[in-house]
Coordinates of C-alpha atoms in Angstrom, one line a residue:
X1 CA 2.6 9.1 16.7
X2 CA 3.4 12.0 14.3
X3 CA 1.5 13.5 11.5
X4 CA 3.6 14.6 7.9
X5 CA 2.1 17.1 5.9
X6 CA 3.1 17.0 2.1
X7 CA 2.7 19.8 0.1
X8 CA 3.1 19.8 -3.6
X9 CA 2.0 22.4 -6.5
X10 CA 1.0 20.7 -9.9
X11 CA 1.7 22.4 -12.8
X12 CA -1.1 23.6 -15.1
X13 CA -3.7 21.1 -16.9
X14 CA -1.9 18.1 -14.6
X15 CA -4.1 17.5 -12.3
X16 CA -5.9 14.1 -13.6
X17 CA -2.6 12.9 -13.8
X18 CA -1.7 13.5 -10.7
X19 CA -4.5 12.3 -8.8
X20 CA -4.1 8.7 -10.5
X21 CA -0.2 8.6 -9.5
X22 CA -1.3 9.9 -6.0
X23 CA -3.7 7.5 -5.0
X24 CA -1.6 4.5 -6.6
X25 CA 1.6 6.4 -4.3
X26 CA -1.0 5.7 -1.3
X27 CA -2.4 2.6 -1.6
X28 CA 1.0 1.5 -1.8
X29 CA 2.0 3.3 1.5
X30 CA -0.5 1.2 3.0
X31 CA 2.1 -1.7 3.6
X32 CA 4.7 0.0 4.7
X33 CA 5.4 -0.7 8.3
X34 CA 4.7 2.5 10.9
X35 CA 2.0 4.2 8.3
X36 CA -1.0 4.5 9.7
X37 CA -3.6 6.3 7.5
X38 CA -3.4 9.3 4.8
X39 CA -5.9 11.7 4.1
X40 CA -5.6 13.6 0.1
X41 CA -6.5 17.5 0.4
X42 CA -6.9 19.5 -2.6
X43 CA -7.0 24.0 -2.0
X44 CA -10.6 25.1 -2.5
X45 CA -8.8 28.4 -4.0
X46 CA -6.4 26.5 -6.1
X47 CA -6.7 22.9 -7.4
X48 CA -3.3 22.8 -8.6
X49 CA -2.0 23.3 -4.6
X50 CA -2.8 20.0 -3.3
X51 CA -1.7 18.5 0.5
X52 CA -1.3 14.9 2.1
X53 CA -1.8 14.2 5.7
X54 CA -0.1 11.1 6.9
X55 CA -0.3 10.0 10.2
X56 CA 2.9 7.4 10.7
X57 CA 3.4 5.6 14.1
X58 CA 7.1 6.8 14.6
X59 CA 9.7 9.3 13.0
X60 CA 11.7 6.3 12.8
X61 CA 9.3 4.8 10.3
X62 CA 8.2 7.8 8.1
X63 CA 12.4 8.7 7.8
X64 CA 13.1 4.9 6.7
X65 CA 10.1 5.7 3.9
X66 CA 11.2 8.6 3.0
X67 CA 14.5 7.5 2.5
X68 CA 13.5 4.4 0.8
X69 CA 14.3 3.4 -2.8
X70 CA 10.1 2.6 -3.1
X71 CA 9.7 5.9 -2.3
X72 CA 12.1 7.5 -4.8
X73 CA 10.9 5.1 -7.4
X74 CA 7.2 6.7 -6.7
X75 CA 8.0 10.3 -5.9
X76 CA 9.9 10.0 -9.7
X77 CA 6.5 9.9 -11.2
X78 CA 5.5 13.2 -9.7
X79 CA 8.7 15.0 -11.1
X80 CA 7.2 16.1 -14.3
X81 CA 4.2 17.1 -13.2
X82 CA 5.1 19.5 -10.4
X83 CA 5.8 23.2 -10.4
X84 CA 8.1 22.6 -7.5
X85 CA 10.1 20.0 -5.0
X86 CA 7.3 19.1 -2.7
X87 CA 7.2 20.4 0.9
X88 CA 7.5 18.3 3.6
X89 CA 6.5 19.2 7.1
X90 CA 6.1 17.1 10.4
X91 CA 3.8 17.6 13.2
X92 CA 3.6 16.5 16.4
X93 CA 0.6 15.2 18.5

């Protein structure tokens, strides 16, 4: 089992926006095969800093989803309303 972190930074006055696109991006996650359960985080200091901790049963199946055409289709929908590329870090058990 591993754990992804995503990191993103929303730019300013985006942040409704964002929060509807991310929780449709979950639910959606839901049915892929190896995710287990994500958890939404937003920075008490910053509300525009906002993190994702997924717990996926194998590398193997958060690689295929992140190399996935769903995925790019979904992550395309963030694009505008990001400061920055997201940050993606995994983490081990």
């Amino acid at each position: 089992m591993i754990y992804v972190l995503i990191e993103r930074r929303i730019a300013e006055g985006m942040a409704t926006t964002y929060d509807e696109s991310a929780r449709d991006m979950l639910q959606q996650t839901y049915a892929v095969p190896g995710f287990i359960s994500g958890e939404a985080y937003e920075d008490m200091a910053d509300n525009n800093h906002r993190f994702l901790l997924c717990k996926w049963r194998t590398s193997r199946d958060w690689q295929k989803w992140l190399h996935s055409a769903e995925r790019a289709e979904l992550i395309n929908r963030f694009a505008p309303i990001l400061q920055e590329p997201e940050k993606i870090t995994l983490l081990a058990v």
